[in-house]
Amino acid sequence: MSAEAYEHSQVGQSLTGQGTSGQGMSGHDSVAHDQTLRTQLEHLAASNGSPEWLRLAQAPDDGSVHDAAVLMLFGRGGQPRTDAGRAESSRLADFGVDDVDIVLLQRASTLRNHPGQVAFPGGGRDPEDDSLAAAALREAQEEAGIVPSTVEVLGQMDSLYIPVSKFQVTPVIGYWAQPGAVRVMDKSESYSVYRISAADLVAPANRGTFSRPDLKLTTPAFDVGVLKVWGFTAGILDFALDHLGWATDWDRDVRIDIDF
């Protein structure tokens, strides 16, 4: 692992030991907030999910499509890394989610599909996987060191077809009941792994759009300091943050540049 990638993984691990504003709550308030968060995530899982532009591509009925799943894993303990995120924390505290984070990773630049792109942990379903949720949990352990037994699966959103890789991808919603460190497990798969604060994601100054003229595609985008998110993952995050009621107005005319 390169020195930079090692630093990235260590930053992700350090979140486990950080304090949160929620630590000042009583045990009763903490349990109530956790139940509220679980309920919100269950409603997210039960939604149709995703913006319409992600539903434009239809999977061909020719046997070439493979099932895949990604884990949208929400936990507690994350702190914002950006000034804009820190400014959003007090607003999110009103909802009891100022310390909520979600796991994101940057894929290795040597991968055949979506090289260097930021994604949720996940991948193709293997024959030994009993379900799509099992596939998402297995991949999350292999890619980010997330122990499946510490994750409470709350449901899954509708699957989406990704023409570039010919995967039918199902987002699985998880609550990290026992949050821990994340780290790069295989550098041939992932370049870096982070727990990204919801405050950094919803901060208007960290949001914008990204365009790929070669793909005739414009998507929401996030610049959270350590990662820049666009495409499939950004589209699902954009929908999820709105559906959860955490997002606020942001300028869609702002352009976020991403190097490849």
C-alpha positions as a printed Julia matrix, in Angstrom:
260×3 Matrix{Float64}:
   0.0     0.0     0.0
   1.32    3.47   -0.87
   2.06    5.98    1.88
  -0.89    8.09    0.75
  -3.29    5.15    0.7
  -2.05    4.09    4.14
  -2.74    7.58    5.46
  -6.23    7.42    3.96
  -7.01    4.12    5.65
  -5.65    5.37    8.96
  -7.89    8.44    8.79
 -10.86    6.14    8.34
  -9.81    4.05   11.34
  -9.28    7.08   13.57
 -12.97    7.93   13.42
 -13.72    5.07   15.78
 -12.05    6.85   18.66
 -13.42   10.33   18.03
 -15.93   11.87   20.39
 -19.33   13.04   19.18
 -21.79   15.66   20.24
 -24.18   12.77   20.93
 -22.04   11.64   23.84
 -23.63   14.31   25.99
 -27.08   12.73   25.6
 -28.63   10.58   28.26
 -28.93    6.86   27.61
 -32.66    7.25   27.02
 -32.13   10.01   24.43
 -29.43    7.99   22.7
 -31.71    4.94   22.38
 -34.55    7.15   21.11
 -32.29    8.71   18.49
 -31.08    5.3    17.37
 -34.65    4.04   17.0
 -35.57    7.16   15.04
 -32.59    6.62   12.74
 -33.46    2.95   12.24
 -37.04    3.92   11.36
 -35.83    6.51    8.86
 -33.52    3.97    7.24
 -36.29    1.37    7.08
 -38.46    3.91    5.24
 -35.56    4.62    2.89
 -35.24    0.91    2.14
 -38.98    0.67    1.48
 -38.93    3.6    -0.96
 -38.67    3.08   -4.71
 -35.23    4.59   -4.41
 -32.97    6.48   -6.81
 -33.64    9.36   -9.2
 -35.33    8.78  -12.52
 -32.16    9.3   -14.58
 -30.71    6.15  -12.98
 -33.71    4.17  -14.23
 -33.39    5.04  -17.9
 -31.31    1.98  -18.82
 -33.2    -1.3   -19.06
 -31.39   -4.59  -18.5
 -31.32   -6.79  -21.61
 -32.96  -10.2   -21.37
 -30.04  -12.08  -22.89
 -28.32  -13.66  -19.89
 -25.49  -11.12  -19.89
 -26.61   -9.28  -16.75
 -25.13  -10.2   -13.37
 -26.63   -9.52   -9.95
 -24.69   -7.25   -7.6
 -25.3    -5.46   -4.33
 -23.82   -2.49   -2.49
 -24.01   -1.79    1.23
 -25.21    1.67    2.26
 -23.95    1.43    5.82
 -24.99    4.15    8.27
 -23.34    4.34   11.69
 -22.57    6.77   14.46
 -19.25    8.26   15.51
 -18.29   10.28   12.44
 -17.14   13.87   12.62
 -17.06   16.31    9.68
 -13.7    16.96    8.07
 -14.65   20.18    6.25
 -15.53   23.63    7.54
 -18.8    23.46    5.61
 -19.63   20.17    7.27
 -18.88   21.5    10.73
 -21.24   24.4    10.02
 -24.01   21.89    9.22
 -23.57   19.87   12.41
 -25.76   22.1    14.56
 -28.63   21.83   12.06
 -28.34   18.05   11.93
 -28.19   17.93   15.73
 -31.85   19.0    15.71
 -32.6    15.67   13.98
 -30.24   13.7    16.21
 -28.01   12.74   13.27
 -25.07   15.15   13.59
 -22.71   12.21   14.27
 -24.07    9.87   11.58
 -21.66    8.68    8.89
 -21.71    6.38    5.86
 -18.95    4.16    4.5
 -17.52    5.04    1.08
 -14.44    3.77   -0.71
 -12.39    4.73   -3.73
 -11.92    1.86   -6.11
  -8.45    0.93   -7.29
  -7.39    2.6   -10.54
  -6.42   -0.79  -12.01
  -9.93   -2.28  -11.9
 -11.68   -3.07  -15.19
 -15.04   -1.61  -14.13
 -15.35    1.93  -12.76
 -11.61    2.38  -11.96
 -10.85    5.08   -9.41
 -14.5     5.87   -8.83
 -15.96    6.39   -5.36
 -18.51    3.75   -4.39
 -20.3     1.99   -1.59
 -18.71   -1.32   -0.56
 -20.15   -4.05   -2.74
 -19.83   -6.2    -5.81
 -21.18   -9.14   -7.72
 -23.21  -11.88   -6.1
 -21.3   -15.15   -5.79
 -22.95  -18.59   -5.98
 -22.39  -19.13   -2.24
 -24.25  -15.92   -1.3
 -27.68  -16.79    0.11
 -29.08  -13.37   -0.77
 -28.17   -9.98   -2.15
 -27.79   -8.73    1.42
 -25.31  -11.55    2.08
 -23.38  -10.53   -1.03
 -23.22   -6.9     0.13
 -22.02   -7.91    3.6
 -19.38  -10.28    2.23
 -18.03   -7.63   -0.12
 -18.02   -5.01    2.66
 -15.89   -7.32    4.8
 -13.54   -8.13    1.92
 -13.16   -4.5     0.84
 -13.39   -2.49    4.05
 -12.98   -4.88    6.99
 -16.59   -4.51    8.13
 -17.64   -7.48   10.29
 -21.05   -8.72    9.04
 -22.31   -9.61   12.53
 -22.01   -5.94   13.57
 -24.4    -4.79   10.84
 -28.18   -4.74   11.09
 -29.71   -5.07    7.62
 -32.88   -2.97    7.44
 -33.96   -3.69    3.89
 -33.02   -2.97    0.31
 -34.03   -0.53   -2.4
 -35.02   -1.41   -5.95
 -32.24   -2.69   -8.17
 -30.74   -0.56  -10.94
 -29.09   -1.62  -14.16
 -25.58   -0.27  -14.88
 -24.92   -0.67  -18.64
 -21.15   -0.07  -18.44
 -20.52   -3.09  -16.23
 -23.75   -5.02  -17.03
 -24.63   -5.36  -13.36
 -28.11   -5.2   -11.86
 -27.19   -3.45   -8.61
 -29.3    -3.56   -5.45
 -28.57   -1.02   -2.67
 -28.82   -2.74    0.73
 -29.52   -0.44    3.69
 -27.62   -1.23    6.87
 -27.32    0.22   10.35
 -23.91   -0.26   11.96
 -25.01   -1.28   15.42
 -21.39   -1.79   16.53
 -19.36    0.66   14.41
 -15.67    0.02   14.07
 -12.62    0.86   11.99
 -12.58    0.7     8.22
  -9.46   -0.03    6.22
  -8.24   -1.13    2.82
  -8.21   -4.92    2.83
  -6.95   -5.5    -0.71
  -5.17   -2.69   -2.54
  -5.99   -4.34   -5.87
  -9.66   -3.65   -5.08
  -9.69   -0.4    -3.1
  -7.41    2.62   -2.91
  -8.94    4.14    0.23
 -11.87    3.66    2.6
 -13.57    6.26    4.79
 -16.48    6.81    7.11
 -17.91   10.03    5.67
 -19.91   12.34    7.92
 -23.48   13.07    6.84
 -22.75   16.71    7.73
 -20.01   16.84    5.07
 -22.36   15.3     2.51
 -25.3    17.65    3.07
 -23.24   20.86    3.36
 -24.26   23.03    0.35
 -20.69   24.25   -0.16
 -19.61   20.62   -0.7
 -22.21   19.92   -3.37
 -22.54   20.53   -7.09
 -22.75   18.66  -10.38
 -20.28   16.76  -12.51
 -20.48   16.17  -16.25
 -19.01   13.49  -18.48
 -19.52   14.74  -22.06
 -18.13   11.46  -23.41
 -20.93    9.6   -21.64
 -23.5    12.36  -22.19
 -24.06   12.28  -18.46
 -24.47   14.93  -15.77
 -24.88   13.81  -12.17
 -24.95   15.24   -8.66
 -21.5    15.42   -7.09
 -19.99   15.78   -3.62
 -16.56   17.07   -2.63
 -16.04   16.06    1.0
 -12.33   16.81    1.16
 -10.96   13.27    1.09
 -13.25   12.01   -1.69
 -15.19   13.3    -4.68
 -18.37   11.4    -5.44
 -20.28   11.36   -8.74
 -22.32    9.04  -10.93
 -24.33    6.1    -9.61
 -23.18    6.51   -6.0
 -23.77   10.27   -5.94
 -27.23    9.81   -7.44
 -28.26    7.36   -4.74
 -26.76    9.55   -2.0
 -28.61   12.58   -3.38
 -31.9    10.69   -3.28
 -31.22    9.19    0.17
 -30.29   12.48    1.85
 -33.43   14.11    0.47
 -35.65   11.17    1.47
 -34.2    11.12    4.99
 -34.95   14.82    5.34
 -31.34   15.77    6.08
 -30.53   17.68    2.9
 -30.91   21.4     2.43
 -30.9    23.64   -0.65
 -27.73   23.58   -2.76
 -26.66   25.18   -6.02
 -26.94   22.76   -8.94
 -25.12   25.22  -11.2
 -21.86   24.74   -9.28
 -19.48   22.47  -11.19
 -17.23   20.0    -9.37
 -14.16   18.94  -11.34
 -12.9    15.37  -10.97
  -9.64   14.12  -12.45
  -9.33   10.6   -13.84
